[in-house]
Tab-separated table of C-alpha atoms in Angstrom:
chain	number	residue	atom	x	y	z
A	14	MET	CA	197.198	48.801	-11.152
A	15	LYS	CA	200.346	50.676	-12.241
A	16	GLU	CA	202.181	49.359	-9.173
A	17	ARG	CA	201.219	45.781	-10.036
A	18	ILE	CA	202.512	46.173	-13.590
A	19	ALA	CA	205.779	47.679	-12.353
A	20	ILE	CA	206.270	44.879	-9.812
A	21	THR	CA	205.543	42.223	-12.425
A	22	ALA	CA	207.895	43.846	-14.937
A	23	LEU	CA	210.626	43.962	-12.282
A	24	SER	CA	210.003	40.302	-11.505
A	25	LEU	CA	210.403	39.549	-15.198
A	26	LEU	CA	213.766	41.294	-15.307
A	27	LEU	CA	214.927	39.474	-12.180
A	28	ALA	CA	213.673	36.133	-13.437
A	29	ILE	CA	216.076	36.047	-16.373
A	30	PRO	CA	219.340	35.989	-14.325
A	31	SER	CA	217.611	33.786	-11.742
A	32	CYS	CA	216.936	31.198	-14.402
A	33	HIS	CA	220.598	31.125	-15.343
A	34	ALA	CA	221.712	31.039	-11.670
A	35	ARG	CA	219.610	27.954	-10.981
A	36	ALA	CA	220.894	26.239	-14.070
A	37	LEU	CA	217.414	25.740	-15.476
A	38	THR	CA	217.080	24.212	-18.855
A	39	LEU	CA	216.410	26.508	-21.786
A	40	ALA	CA	212.881	25.148	-22.104
A	41	GLU	CA	212.121	25.795	-18.413
A	42	ALA	CA	213.547	29.310	-18.581
A	43	ASP	CA	211.520	30.076	-21.715
A	44	ALA	CA	208.372	28.766	-20.031
A	45	ILE	CA	208.872	31.026	-16.998
A	46	ILE	CA	209.542	34.053	-19.177
A	47	ILE	CA	206.463	33.334	-21.339
A	48	ILE	CA	204.289	33.054	-18.216
A	49	LEU	CA	205.593	36.360	-16.871
A	50	LEU	CA	205.083	38.044	-20.238
A	51	PHE	CA	201.517	36.729	-20.290
A	52	VAL	CA	200.887	38.089	-16.794
A	53	VAL	CA	202.261	41.509	-17.774
A	54	THR	CA	200.065	41.539	-20.907
A	55	VAL	CA	196.966	40.674	-18.887
A	56	LEU	CA	197.746	43.426	-16.381
A	57	LEU	CA	198.248	45.939	-19.201
A	58	VAL	CA	194.890	44.976	-20.724
A	59	LEU	CA	193.159	45.246	-17.350
A	60	GLY	CA	194.851	48.601	-16.811
A	61	GLY	CA	193.521	49.857	-20.152
A	62	ILE	CA	190.006	48.661	-19.322
A	63	SER	CA	190.193	50.309	-15.894
A	64	LEU	CA	191.364	53.585	-17.441
A	65	HIS	CA	188.510	53.539	-19.972
A	66	HIS	CA	186.010	52.774	-17.215
A	67	ASN	CA	187.291	55.659	-15.108
A	68	ARG	CA	186.976	58.014	-18.073
A	69	VAL	CA	183.378	56.905	-18.660
A	70	ILE	CA	182.540	57.419	-14.995
A	71	SER	CA	184.248	60.824	-15.036
A	72	ARG	CA	182.251	61.957	-18.083
A	73	ARG	CA	179.048	60.665	-16.480
A	74	ASN	CA	179.761	62.519	-13.247
A	75	GLU	CA	180.433	65.712	-15.205
A	76	GLN	CA	177.133	65.246	-17.000
A	77	LEU	CA	175.302	64.682	-13.730
A	78	LEU	CA	176.896	67.807	-12.282
A	79	ARG	CA	175.574	69.766	-15.260
A	80	ILE	CA	172.142	68.263	-14.576
A	81	LEU	CA	172.276	69.354	-10.954
A	82	ASN	CA	173.368	72.854	-11.964
A	83	ALA	CA	170.503	73.042	-14.442
A	84	LEU	CA	168.075	71.849	-11.783
A	85	ASP	CA	169.387	74.494	-9.402
A	86	ASP	CA	168.701	77.102	-12.073
A	87	TYR	CA	165.142	75.828	-12.402
A	88	ARG	CA	164.660	75.963	-8.639
A	89	ALA	CA	165.947	79.516	-8.560
A	90	ILE	CA	163.537	80.564	-11.277
A	91	VAL	CA	160.362	78.564	-10.692
A	92	GLY	CA	160.783	77.152	-7.191
A	93	ASP	CA	160.150	80.404	-5.349
A	94	GLY	CA	156.451	80.714	-4.774
A	95	SER	CA	156.796	84.387	-3.951
A	96	LEU	CA	157.737	85.256	-7.533
A	97	THR	CA	155.041	86.174	-10.004
A	98	LEU	CA	155.062	84.768	-13.521
A	99	ASP	CA	156.198	88.133	-14.875
A	100	GLU	CA	159.144	88.143	-12.454
A	101	GLN	CA	160.027	84.582	-13.452
A	102	GLU	CA	159.860	85.607	-17.103
A	103	GLN	CA	162.262	88.479	-16.473
A	104	MET	CA	164.709	86.166	-14.686
A	105	THR	CA	164.556	83.693	-17.565
A	106	LYS	CA	165.205	86.460	-20.090
A	107	LYS	CA	168.320	87.531	-18.198
A	108	LYS	CA	169.664	83.969	-18.192
A	109	GLN	CA	169.170	83.705	-21.932
A	110	GLN	CA	171.162	86.829	-22.719
A	111	LYS	CA	174.741	86.388	-23.861
A	112	GLN	CA	177.319	86.971	-21.157
A	113	LYS	CA	179.663	88.871	-23.461
A	114	THR	CA	177.213	91.692	-24.133
A	115	ALA	CA	175.240	93.992	-21.891
A	116	LYS	CA	172.855	94.905	-24.674
A	117	VAL	CA	169.289	93.734	-24.085
A	118	VAL	CA	168.053	91.708	-27.029
A	119	PRO	CA	164.360	92.397	-27.649
A	120	MET	CA	162.186	89.301	-27.760
A	121	ASP	CA	159.506	88.839	-30.371
A	122	GLU	CA	156.024	87.592	-29.550
A	123	SER	CA	156.968	83.963	-30.190
A	124	GLN	CA	159.976	84.035	-27.862
A	125	SER	CA	158.045	85.894	-25.175
A	126	PHE	CA	155.211	83.379	-25.340
A	127	PHE	CA	157.583	80.428	-25.028
A	128	VAL	CA	159.456	81.951	-22.072
A	129	LYS	CA	156.191	82.660	-20.266
A	130	MET	CA	154.863	79.185	-21.127
A	131	ASP	CA	158.039	77.429	-19.960
A	132	ALA	CA	158.066	79.312	-16.655
A	133	ARG	CA	154.385	78.704	-15.983
A	134	VAL	CA	154.481	75.006	-16.916
A	135	ASN	CA	157.508	74.431	-14.663
A	136	LYS	CA	155.794	76.224	-11.778
A	137	GLU	CA	152.343	74.639	-11.994
A	138	LYS	CA	153.451	71.239	-13.398
A	139	PRO	CA	150.345	70.330	-15.429
A	140	PHE	CA	152.491	67.689	-17.175
A	141	THR	CA	152.015	65.347	-14.190
A	142	ASN	CA	148.715	64.503	-15.872
A	143	PRO	CA	149.507	61.582	-18.242
A	144	ASP	CA	147.022	62.971	-20.784
A	145	PHE	CA	148.767	66.345	-20.978
A	146	ASN	CA	149.625	66.826	-24.660
A	147	GLN	CA	149.812	69.566	-27.301
A	148	GLN	CA	146.074	70.249	-27.125
A	149	ALA	CA	146.161	70.405	-23.332
A	150	LEU	CA	149.244	72.653	-23.390
A	151	ALA	CA	147.553	75.089	-25.764
A	152	GLU	CA	144.447	75.181	-23.569
A	153	PHE	CA	146.643	75.632	-20.499
A	154	MET	CA	148.088	78.769	-22.103
A	155	GLY	CA	144.651	80.009	-23.130
A	156	VAL	CA	145.031	79.647	-26.902
A	157	ASP	CA	143.806	77.215	-29.545
A	158	VAL	CA	146.141	74.732	-31.204
A	159	GLU	CA	146.415	76.770	-34.409
A	160	THR	CA	147.511	79.871	-32.491
A	161	PHE	CA	149.853	77.774	-30.370
A	162	CYS	CA	151.584	76.413	-33.497
A	163	LYS	CA	152.045	79.956	-34.826
A	164	LEU	CA	153.464	81.222	-31.538
A	165	VAL	CA	155.720	78.187	-31.022
A	166	PRO	CA	156.532	76.950	-34.544
A	167	ARG	CA	159.214	74.569	-33.275
A	168	TYR	CA	156.412	72.570	-31.626
A	169	LYS	CA	154.011	72.675	-34.544
A	170	ASN	CA	154.394	68.913	-34.733
A	171	ALA	CA	152.465	67.197	-31.935
A	172	ASP	CA	155.227	64.608	-31.435
A	173	ARG	CA	157.849	67.325	-30.903
A	174	THR	CA	155.534	68.986	-28.394
A	175	LEU	CA	155.289	65.669	-26.578
A	176	ASP	CA	159.112	65.425	-26.560
A	177	TYR	CA	159.206	68.843	-24.868
A	178	ILE	CA	156.594	67.760	-22.315
A	179	ASN	CA	158.478	64.522	-21.626
A	180	SER	CA	161.699	66.481	-21.094
A	181	LEU	CA	159.881	68.535	-18.441
A	182	ARG	CA	158.672	65.312	-16.840
A	183	ALA	CA	162.219	63.920	-16.869
A	184	GLU	CA	163.592	67.093	-15.243
A	185	TYR	CA	160.895	66.909	-12.593
A	186	ALA	CA	161.770	63.248	-11.993
A	187	ALA	CA	165.447	64.147	-11.560
A	188	LYS	CA	164.451	66.629	-8.856
A	189	ILE	CA	162.279	64.304	-6.807
A	190	LEU	CA	164.226	61.064	-7.335
A	191	LEU	CA	166.844	62.064	-4.772
A	192	ASP	CA	164.176	62.599	-2.107
A	193	GLN	CA	162.138	59.531	-3.066
A	194	SER	CA	164.848	57.080	-4.125
A	195	ASP	CA	162.935	54.123	-2.668
A	196	CYS	CA	160.022	54.773	-5.026
A	197	SER	CA	159.495	52.119	-7.725
A	198	MET	CA	159.881	53.001	-11.405
A	199	ASP	CA	156.140	52.542	-11.940
A	200	ASP	CA	155.260	54.863	-9.051
A	201	MET	CA	157.815	57.461	-10.159
A	202	ALA	CA	156.483	57.317	-13.704
A	203	GLY	CA	152.959	57.978	-12.402
A	204	LYS	CA	154.110	60.890	-10.229
A	205	CYS	CA	155.788	62.578	-13.196
A	206	GLY	CA	153.029	62.033	-15.741
A	207	PHE	CA	154.389	59.102	-17.731
A	208	LYS	CA	152.011	56.334	-18.743
A	209	GLY	CA	154.439	53.589	-17.758
A	210	ALA	CA	157.904	52.769	-16.446
A	211	ALA	CA	159.249	52.030	-19.936
A	212	ALA	CA	158.240	55.467	-21.218
A	213	PHE	CA	159.734	57.064	-18.092
A	214	VAL	CA	163.105	55.311	-18.413
A	215	SER	CA	163.271	56.023	-22.160
A	216	ALA	CA	162.511	59.741	-21.757
A	217	PHE	CA	164.913	60.100	-18.819
A	218	LYS	CA	167.759	58.463	-20.730
A	219	PHE	CA	167.009	60.582	-23.807
A	220	ALA	CA	167.110	63.778	-21.710
A	221	PHE	CA	170.152	63.012	-19.544
A	222	GLY	CA	172.028	60.169	-21.236
A	223	VAL	CA	171.646	57.819	-18.248
A	224	THR	CA	168.862	55.676	-16.831
A	225	PRO	CA	167.134	56.724	-13.581
A	226	THR	CA	168.896	53.856	-11.771
A	227	ASP	CA	172.330	54.896	-13.039
A	228	TYR	CA	171.511	58.491	-12.120
A	229	LEU	CA	170.631	57.509	-8.543
A	230	ASN	CA	173.724	55.307	-8.190
A	231	SER	CA	176.007	58.060	-9.460
A	232	MET	CA	174.383	60.664	-7.233
A	233	SER	CA	174.717	58.388	-4.204
A	234	GLN	CA	178.417	57.811	-4.909
A	235	MET	CA	178.970	61.523	-5.504
A	236	PHE	CA	177.276	62.552	-2.245
A	237	LYS	CA	179.125	59.779	-0.379
A	238	LYS	CA	182.506	61.012	-1.657
A	239	LYS	CA	181.532	64.605	-0.870
A	240	GLY	CA	180.567	63.633	2.679
A	241	MET	CA	183.849	61.768	3.212
A	242	SER	CA	185.891	64.739	2.001
A	243	GLN	CA	184.234	67.145	4.445
């Protein structure tokens, strides 16, 4: 695009003496110059649009890379069947500690419960059941809803609990989408515990900022570029 603008600008500069050399009338010379100026303006506008588009794609690719890194972290923690829940909890605790300090921050009962719950839910994936909600999550952890709300006050509201569950479903979808890219949105929604494609797409976009289709397209382009560079 930059080369086209440079060539057009050079043509504009050369056109002025050319108009005089050919003894064109003033009106004809002005018309040629106006046309060239218009072409340069159009190319500049297209260049600006292209630059903005590239920036958007770059930010999206960075976001998708962060998603992949996060998914790798989840695999490392909950994907190893040989690890017990206690071992997974210890690994999660280490990841939550600040990198600038070696001091171990003690976790209260609420934090410990959430860490254990998050590790267990990610490992056993009860959220693939479309009816899995706050009540089901509490029962899954062996407590009643009242106790659950005290242990995890951030999810005292049932809707916020459902947002958490849907985020787990979206993360699970991001993992399996790459292996089952030919799966329809309805089928993928069912596999991950959503009650419909619309709910699946909405939750996925809320969690990652892109739709499942955009995610797949970006991942395909990323892997294609990576394969070409190797």
